[in-house]
mmCIF file of C-alpha atoms in Angstrom:
data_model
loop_
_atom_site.group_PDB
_atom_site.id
_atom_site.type_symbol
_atom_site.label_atom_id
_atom_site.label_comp_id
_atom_site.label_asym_id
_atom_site.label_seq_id
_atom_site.Cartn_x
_atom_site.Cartn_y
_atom_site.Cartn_z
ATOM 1 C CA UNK I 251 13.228 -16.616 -3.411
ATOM 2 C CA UNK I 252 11.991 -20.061 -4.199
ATOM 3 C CA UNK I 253 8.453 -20.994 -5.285
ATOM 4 C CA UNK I 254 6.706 -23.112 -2.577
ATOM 5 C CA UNK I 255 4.743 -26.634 -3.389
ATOM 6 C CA UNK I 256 1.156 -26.288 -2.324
ATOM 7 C CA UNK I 257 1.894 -28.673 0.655
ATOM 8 C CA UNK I 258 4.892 -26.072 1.643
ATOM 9 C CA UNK I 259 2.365 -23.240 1.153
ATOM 10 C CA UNK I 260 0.000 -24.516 3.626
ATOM 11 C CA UNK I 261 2.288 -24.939 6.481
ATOM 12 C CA UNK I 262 3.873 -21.421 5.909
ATOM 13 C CA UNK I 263 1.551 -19.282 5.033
ATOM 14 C CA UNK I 264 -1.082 -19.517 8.665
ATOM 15 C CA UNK I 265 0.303 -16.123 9.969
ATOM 16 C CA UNK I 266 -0.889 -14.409 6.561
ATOM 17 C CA UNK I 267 -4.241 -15.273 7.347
ATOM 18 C CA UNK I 268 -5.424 -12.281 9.061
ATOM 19 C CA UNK I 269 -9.389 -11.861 9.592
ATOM 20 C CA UNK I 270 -9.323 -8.408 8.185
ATOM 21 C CA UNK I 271 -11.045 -6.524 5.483
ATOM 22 C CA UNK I 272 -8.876 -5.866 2.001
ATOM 23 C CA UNK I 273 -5.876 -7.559 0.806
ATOM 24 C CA UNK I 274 -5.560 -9.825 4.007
ATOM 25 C CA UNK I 275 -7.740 -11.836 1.841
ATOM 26 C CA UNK I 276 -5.868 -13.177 -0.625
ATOM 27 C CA UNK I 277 -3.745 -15.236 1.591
ATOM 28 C CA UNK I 278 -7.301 -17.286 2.519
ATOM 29 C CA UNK I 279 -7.922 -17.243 -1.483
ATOM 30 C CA UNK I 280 -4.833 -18.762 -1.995
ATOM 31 C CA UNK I 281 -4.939 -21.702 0.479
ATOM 32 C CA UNK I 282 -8.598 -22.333 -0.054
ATOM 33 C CA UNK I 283 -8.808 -22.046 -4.171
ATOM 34 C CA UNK I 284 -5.271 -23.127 -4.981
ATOM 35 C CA UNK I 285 -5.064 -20.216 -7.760
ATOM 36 C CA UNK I 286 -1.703 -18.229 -7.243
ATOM 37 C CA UNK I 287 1.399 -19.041 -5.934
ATOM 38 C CA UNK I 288 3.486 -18.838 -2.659
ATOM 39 C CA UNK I 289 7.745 -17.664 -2.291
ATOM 40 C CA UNK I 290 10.088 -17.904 0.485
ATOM 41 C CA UNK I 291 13.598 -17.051 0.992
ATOM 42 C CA UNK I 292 13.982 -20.976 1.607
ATOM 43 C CA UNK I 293 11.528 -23.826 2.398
ATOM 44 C CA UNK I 294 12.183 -24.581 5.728
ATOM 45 C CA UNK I 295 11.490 -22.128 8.940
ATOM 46 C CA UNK I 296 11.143 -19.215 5.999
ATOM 47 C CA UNK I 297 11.909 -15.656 7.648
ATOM 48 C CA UNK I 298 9.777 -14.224 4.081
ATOM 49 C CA UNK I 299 6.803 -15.327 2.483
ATOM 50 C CA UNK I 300 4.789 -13.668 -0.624
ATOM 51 C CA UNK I 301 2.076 -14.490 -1.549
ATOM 52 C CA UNK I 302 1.043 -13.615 -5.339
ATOM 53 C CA UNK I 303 -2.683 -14.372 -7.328
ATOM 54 C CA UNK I 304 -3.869 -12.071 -10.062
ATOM 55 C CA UNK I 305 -0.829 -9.502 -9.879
ATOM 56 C CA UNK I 306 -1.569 -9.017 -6.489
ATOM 57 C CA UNK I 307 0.832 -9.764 -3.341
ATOM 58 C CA UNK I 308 1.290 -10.070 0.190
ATOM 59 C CA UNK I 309 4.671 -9.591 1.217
ATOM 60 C CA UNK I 310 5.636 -10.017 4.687
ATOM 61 C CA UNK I 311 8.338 -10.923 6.891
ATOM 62 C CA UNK I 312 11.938 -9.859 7.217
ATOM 63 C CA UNK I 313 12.914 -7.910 4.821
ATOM 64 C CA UNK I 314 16.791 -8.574 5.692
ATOM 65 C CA UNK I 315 16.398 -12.261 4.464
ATOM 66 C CA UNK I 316 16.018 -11.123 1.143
ATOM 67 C CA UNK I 317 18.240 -10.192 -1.937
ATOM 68 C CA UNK I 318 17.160 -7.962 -5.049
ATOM 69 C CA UNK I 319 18.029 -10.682 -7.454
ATOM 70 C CA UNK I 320 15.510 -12.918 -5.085
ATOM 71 C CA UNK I 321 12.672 -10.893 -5.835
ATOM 72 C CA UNK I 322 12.587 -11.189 -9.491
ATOM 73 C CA UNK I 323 9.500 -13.228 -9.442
ATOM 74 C CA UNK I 324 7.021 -10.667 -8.594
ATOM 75 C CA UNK I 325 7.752 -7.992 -11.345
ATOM 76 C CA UNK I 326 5.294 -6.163 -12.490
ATOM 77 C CA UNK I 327 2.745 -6.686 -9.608
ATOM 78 C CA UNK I 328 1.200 -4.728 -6.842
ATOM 79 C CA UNK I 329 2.831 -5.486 -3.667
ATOM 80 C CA UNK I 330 1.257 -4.526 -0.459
ATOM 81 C CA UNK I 331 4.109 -4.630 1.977
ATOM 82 C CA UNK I 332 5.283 -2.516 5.238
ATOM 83 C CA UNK I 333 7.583 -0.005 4.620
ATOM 84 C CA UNK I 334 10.646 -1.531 5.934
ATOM 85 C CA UNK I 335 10.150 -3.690 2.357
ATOM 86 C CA UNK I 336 10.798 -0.239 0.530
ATOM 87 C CA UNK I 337 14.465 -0.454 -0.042
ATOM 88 C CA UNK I 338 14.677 -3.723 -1.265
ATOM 89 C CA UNK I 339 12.147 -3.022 -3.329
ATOM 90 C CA UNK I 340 13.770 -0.373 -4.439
ATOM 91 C CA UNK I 341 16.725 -2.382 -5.224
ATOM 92 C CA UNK I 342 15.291 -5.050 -6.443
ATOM 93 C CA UNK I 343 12.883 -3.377 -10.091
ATOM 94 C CA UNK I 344 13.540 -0.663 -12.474
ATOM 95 C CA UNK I 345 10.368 1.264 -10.712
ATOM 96 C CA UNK I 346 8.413 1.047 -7.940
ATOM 97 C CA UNK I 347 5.383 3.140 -7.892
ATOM 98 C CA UNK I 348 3.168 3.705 -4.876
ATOM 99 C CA UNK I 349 -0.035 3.631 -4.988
ATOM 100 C CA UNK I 350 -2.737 5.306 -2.564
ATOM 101 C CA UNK I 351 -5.760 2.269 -1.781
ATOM 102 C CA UNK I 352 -9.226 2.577 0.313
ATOM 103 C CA UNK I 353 -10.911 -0.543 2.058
ATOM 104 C CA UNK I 354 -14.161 -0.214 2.305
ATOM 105 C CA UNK I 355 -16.567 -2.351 4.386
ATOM 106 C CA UNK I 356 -20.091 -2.708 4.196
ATOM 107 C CA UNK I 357 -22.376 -1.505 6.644
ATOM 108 C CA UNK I 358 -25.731 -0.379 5.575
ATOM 109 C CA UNK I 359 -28.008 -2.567 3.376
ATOM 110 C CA UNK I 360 -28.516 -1.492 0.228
ATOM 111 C CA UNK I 361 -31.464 -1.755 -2.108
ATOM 112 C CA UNK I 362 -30.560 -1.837 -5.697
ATOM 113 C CA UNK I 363 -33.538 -0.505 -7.908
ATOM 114 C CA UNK I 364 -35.275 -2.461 -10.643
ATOM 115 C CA UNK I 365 -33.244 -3.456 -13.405
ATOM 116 C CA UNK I 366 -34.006 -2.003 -17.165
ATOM 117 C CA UNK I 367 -36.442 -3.672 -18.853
ATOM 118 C CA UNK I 368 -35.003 -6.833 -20.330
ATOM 119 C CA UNK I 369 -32.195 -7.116 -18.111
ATOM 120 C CA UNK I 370 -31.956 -10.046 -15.189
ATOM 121 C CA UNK I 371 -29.690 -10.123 -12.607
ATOM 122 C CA UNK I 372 -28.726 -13.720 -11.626
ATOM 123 C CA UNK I 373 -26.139 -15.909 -10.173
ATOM 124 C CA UNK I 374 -23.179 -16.814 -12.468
ATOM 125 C CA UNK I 375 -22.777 -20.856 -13.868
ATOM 126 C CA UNK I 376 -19.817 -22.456 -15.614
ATOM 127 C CA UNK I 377 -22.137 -22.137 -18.474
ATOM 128 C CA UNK I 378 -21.503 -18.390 -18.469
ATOM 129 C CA UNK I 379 -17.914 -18.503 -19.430
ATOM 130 C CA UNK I 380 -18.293 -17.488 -22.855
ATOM 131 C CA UNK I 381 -20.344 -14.536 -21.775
ATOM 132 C CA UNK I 382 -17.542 -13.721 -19.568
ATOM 133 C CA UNK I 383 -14.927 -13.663 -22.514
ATOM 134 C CA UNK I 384 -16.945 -11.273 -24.274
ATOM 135 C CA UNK I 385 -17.926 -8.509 -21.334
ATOM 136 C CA UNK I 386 -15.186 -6.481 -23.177
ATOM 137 C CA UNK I 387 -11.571 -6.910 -23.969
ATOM 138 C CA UNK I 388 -10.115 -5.322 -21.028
ATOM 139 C CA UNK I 389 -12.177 -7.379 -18.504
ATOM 140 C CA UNK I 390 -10.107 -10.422 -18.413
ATOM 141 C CA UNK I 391 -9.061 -8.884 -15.179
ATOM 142 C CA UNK I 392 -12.376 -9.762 -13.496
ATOM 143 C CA UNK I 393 -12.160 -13.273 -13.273
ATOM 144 C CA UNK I 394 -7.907 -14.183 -13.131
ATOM 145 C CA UNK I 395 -8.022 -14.815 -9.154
ATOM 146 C CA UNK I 396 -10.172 -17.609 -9.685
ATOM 147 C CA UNK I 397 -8.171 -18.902 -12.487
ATOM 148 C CA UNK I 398 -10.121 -18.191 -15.738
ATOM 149 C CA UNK I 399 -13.834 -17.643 -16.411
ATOM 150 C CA UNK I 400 -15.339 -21.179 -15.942
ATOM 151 C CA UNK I 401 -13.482 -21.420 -12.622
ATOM 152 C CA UNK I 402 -15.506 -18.125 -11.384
ATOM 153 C CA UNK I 403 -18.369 -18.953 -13.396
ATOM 154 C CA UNK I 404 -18.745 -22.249 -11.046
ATOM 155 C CA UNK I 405 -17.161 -20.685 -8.119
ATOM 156 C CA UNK I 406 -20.279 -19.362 -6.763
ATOM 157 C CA UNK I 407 -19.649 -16.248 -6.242
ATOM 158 C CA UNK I 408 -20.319 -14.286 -9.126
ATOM 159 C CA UNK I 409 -23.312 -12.093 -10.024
ATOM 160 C CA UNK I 410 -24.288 -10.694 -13.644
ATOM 161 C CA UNK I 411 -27.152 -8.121 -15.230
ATOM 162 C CA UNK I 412 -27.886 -10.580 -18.371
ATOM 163 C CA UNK I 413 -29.616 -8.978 -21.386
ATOM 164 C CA UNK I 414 -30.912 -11.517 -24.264
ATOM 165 C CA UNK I 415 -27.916 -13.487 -23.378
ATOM 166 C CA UNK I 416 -25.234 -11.099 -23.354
ATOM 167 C CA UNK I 417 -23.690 -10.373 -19.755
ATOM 168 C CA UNK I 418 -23.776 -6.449 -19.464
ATOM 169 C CA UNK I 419 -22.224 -6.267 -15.729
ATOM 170 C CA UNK I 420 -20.664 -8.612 -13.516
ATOM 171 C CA UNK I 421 -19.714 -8.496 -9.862
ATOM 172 C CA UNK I 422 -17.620 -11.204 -7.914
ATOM 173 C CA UNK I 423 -15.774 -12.119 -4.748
ATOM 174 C CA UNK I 424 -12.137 -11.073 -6.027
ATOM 175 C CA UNK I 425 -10.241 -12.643 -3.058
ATOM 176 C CA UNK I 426 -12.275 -14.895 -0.722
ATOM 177 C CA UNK I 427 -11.792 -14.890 3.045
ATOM 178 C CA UNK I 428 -12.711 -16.900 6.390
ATOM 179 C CA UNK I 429 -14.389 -13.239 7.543
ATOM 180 C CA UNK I 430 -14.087 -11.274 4.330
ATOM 181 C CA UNK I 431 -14.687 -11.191 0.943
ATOM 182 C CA UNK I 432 -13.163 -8.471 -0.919
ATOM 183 C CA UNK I 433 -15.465 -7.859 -3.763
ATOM 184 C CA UNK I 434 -14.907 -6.380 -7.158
ATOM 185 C CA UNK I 435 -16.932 -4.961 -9.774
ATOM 186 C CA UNK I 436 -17.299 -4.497 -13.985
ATOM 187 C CA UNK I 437 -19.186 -3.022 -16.467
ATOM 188 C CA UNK I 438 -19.200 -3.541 -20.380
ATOM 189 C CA UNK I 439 -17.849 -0.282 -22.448
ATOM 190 C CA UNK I 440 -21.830 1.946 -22.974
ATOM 191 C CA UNK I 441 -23.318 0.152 -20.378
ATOM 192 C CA UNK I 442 -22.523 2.009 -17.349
ATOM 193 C CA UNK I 443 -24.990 4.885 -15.825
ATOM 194 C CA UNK I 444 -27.868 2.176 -15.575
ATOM 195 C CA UNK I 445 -26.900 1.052 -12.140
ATOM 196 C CA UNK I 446 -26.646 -2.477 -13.580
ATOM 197 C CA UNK I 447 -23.522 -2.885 -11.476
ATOM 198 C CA UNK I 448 -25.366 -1.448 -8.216
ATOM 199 C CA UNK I 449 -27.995 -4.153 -8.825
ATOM 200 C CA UNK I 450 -25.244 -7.259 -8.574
ATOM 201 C CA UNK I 451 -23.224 -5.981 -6.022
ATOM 202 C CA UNK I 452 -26.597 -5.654 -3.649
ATOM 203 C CA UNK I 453 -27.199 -9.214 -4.600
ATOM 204 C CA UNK I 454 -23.649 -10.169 -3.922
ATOM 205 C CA UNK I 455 -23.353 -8.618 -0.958
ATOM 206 C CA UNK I 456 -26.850 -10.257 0.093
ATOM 207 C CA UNK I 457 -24.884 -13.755 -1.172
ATOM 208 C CA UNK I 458 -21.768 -13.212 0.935
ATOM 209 C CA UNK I 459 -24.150 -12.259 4.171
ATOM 210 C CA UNK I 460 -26.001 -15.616 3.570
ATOM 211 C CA UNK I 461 -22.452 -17.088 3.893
ATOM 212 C CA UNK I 462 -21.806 -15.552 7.165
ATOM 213 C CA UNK I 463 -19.360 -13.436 5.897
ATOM 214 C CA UNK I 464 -18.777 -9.457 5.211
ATOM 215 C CA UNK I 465 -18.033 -7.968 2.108
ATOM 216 C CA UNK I 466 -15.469 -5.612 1.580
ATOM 217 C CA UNK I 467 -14.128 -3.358 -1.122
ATOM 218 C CA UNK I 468 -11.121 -2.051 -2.371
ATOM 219 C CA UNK I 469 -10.086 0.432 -4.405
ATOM 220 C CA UNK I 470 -8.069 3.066 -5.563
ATOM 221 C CA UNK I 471 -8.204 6.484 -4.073
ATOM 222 C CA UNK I 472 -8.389 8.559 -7.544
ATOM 223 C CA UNK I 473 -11.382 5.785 -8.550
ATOM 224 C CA UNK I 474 -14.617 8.317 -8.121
ATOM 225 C CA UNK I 475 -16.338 5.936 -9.543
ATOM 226 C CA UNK I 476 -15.850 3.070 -7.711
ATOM 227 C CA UNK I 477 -15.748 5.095 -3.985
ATOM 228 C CA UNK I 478 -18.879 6.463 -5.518
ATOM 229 C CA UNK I 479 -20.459 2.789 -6.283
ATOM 230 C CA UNK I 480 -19.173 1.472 -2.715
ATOM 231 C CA UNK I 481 -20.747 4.171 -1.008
ATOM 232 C CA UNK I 482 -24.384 3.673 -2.981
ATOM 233 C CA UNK I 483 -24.246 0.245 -2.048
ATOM 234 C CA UNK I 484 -23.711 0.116 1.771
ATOM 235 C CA UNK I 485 -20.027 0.157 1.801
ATOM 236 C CA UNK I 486 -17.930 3.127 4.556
ATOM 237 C CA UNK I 487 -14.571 3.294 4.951
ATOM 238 C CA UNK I 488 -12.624 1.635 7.210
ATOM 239 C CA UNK I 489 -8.996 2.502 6.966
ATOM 240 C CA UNK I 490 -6.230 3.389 3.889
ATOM 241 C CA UNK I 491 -2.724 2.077 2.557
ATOM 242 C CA UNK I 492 -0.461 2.185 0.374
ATOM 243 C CA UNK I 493 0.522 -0.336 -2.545
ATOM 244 C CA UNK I 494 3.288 -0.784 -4.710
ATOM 245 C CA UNK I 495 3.299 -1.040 -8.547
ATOM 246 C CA UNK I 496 6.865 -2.673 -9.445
ATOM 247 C CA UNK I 497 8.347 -2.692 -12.959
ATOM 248 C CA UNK I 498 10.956 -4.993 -14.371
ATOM 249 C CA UNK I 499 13.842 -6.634 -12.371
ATOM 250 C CA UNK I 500 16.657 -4.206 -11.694
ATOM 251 C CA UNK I 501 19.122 -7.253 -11.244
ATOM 252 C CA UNK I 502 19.682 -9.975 -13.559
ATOM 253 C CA UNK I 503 20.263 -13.200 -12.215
ATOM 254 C CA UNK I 504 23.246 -14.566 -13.635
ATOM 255 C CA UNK I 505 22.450 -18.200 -15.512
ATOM 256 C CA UNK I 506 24.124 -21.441 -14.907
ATOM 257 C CA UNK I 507 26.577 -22.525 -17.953
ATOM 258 C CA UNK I 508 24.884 -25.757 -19.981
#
């Protein structure tokens, strides 16, 4: 596959831009933010297009235009594909796991109780990208579809629980949509069990409604804790698939001689 130029990725990429709840989203996210990048079997009149932004991809197309050497680019990602993708996938890394995923929708509004005493929840700022960096070291996860944690910080679309500075919970649009925004959700290490979280996902939700838009939320299906979160804050589930976790390249593509 070959990497598409942003100008190439808006032509080809129209028919990934499905108005539904999940995934579907990060096609929009892509065109609209720029952060991620676009592959086709070949520039012009493509017959496959993916579509990759914080590990995540859309995969679609004709799965017969492709080669296992081709799809070396999107190792050690989640693809969400159909399953006529499977045995060139298969082909193509070392592993392919599947993973079971829930979309959830919201549908009831929620009300969030009061936060602790000491805590307010508020609307992210660019300013907040150092509190970002230090939510935990695992959290880094939480803000890479925007690009890095000034990028969400002045997205817009970010809510935190703030205590004497330090950000204890944040939730943010993860992949942005005309319809949807798929939503996602962390809390630092000892802070969860105070429904800090709860509290900015009822204001983010309440942010993405103001928008015109309805949140959504996805997770995995052995995630109690986030079905349990979802379902506490207005969210019911619409529909399930399946995702696949790919390891490293199973072909090596052979290098041109200096």
């Amino acid at each position: 596959m070959i990497e598409l130029r942003p100008h190439q990725l808006t032509a080809h990429t129209r028919w990934l831009c499905a108005a539904e709840p999940g995934p579907a989203a990060l096609a929009e996210h892509v065109l609209t933010t720029g952060n991620g990048h676009g592959w086709a079997d070949r520039a012009v009149q493509p017959r496959t297009i993916a579509l990759d932004c914080a590990g995540h991809v859309l995969l679609r197309g004709d799965p017969g235009a492709l080669d296992p050497a081709g799809l070396a680019p999107l190792a050690h990602r989640c693809i969400e594909a159909p399953g006529r993708f499977l045995p060139v996938l298969g082909a193509s890394f070392d592993r392919v796991v599947p993973w079971e995923r829930m979309v959830y929708v919201q549908r009831e509004r929620a009300t969030a109780p009061p936060p602790p005493r000491g805590v307010t929840i508020r609307q992210l700022t660019s300013a907040d990208a150092p509190a970002l960096v230090r939510l935990s070291p695992d959290s880094a996860w939480i803000h890479a579809s925007w690009g890095g944690p000034s990028r969400l910080g002045r997205s817009g679309h970010a809510w935190g629980a703030f205590h004497q500075g330090a950000l204890l919970a944040v939730a943010c649009t993860y992949f942005r949509g005309g319809t949807y925004e798929d939503i996602a959700v962390v809390t630092a290490p000892g802070r969860r069990r105070r429904q800090l979280a709860l509290g900015c996902v009822v204001a983010l939700s309440r942010d993405i409604s103001a928008r015109g838009r309805t949140a959504s939320w996805t997770c995995s299906r052995h995630n109690r804790a986030s079905r349990l979160l979802a379902w506490t804050a207005g969210f019911r589930l619409v529909r399930e698939y399946v995702h696949y976790a790919t390891g490293s390249p199973a072909v090596r593509v052979a290098r041109m001689p200096a």
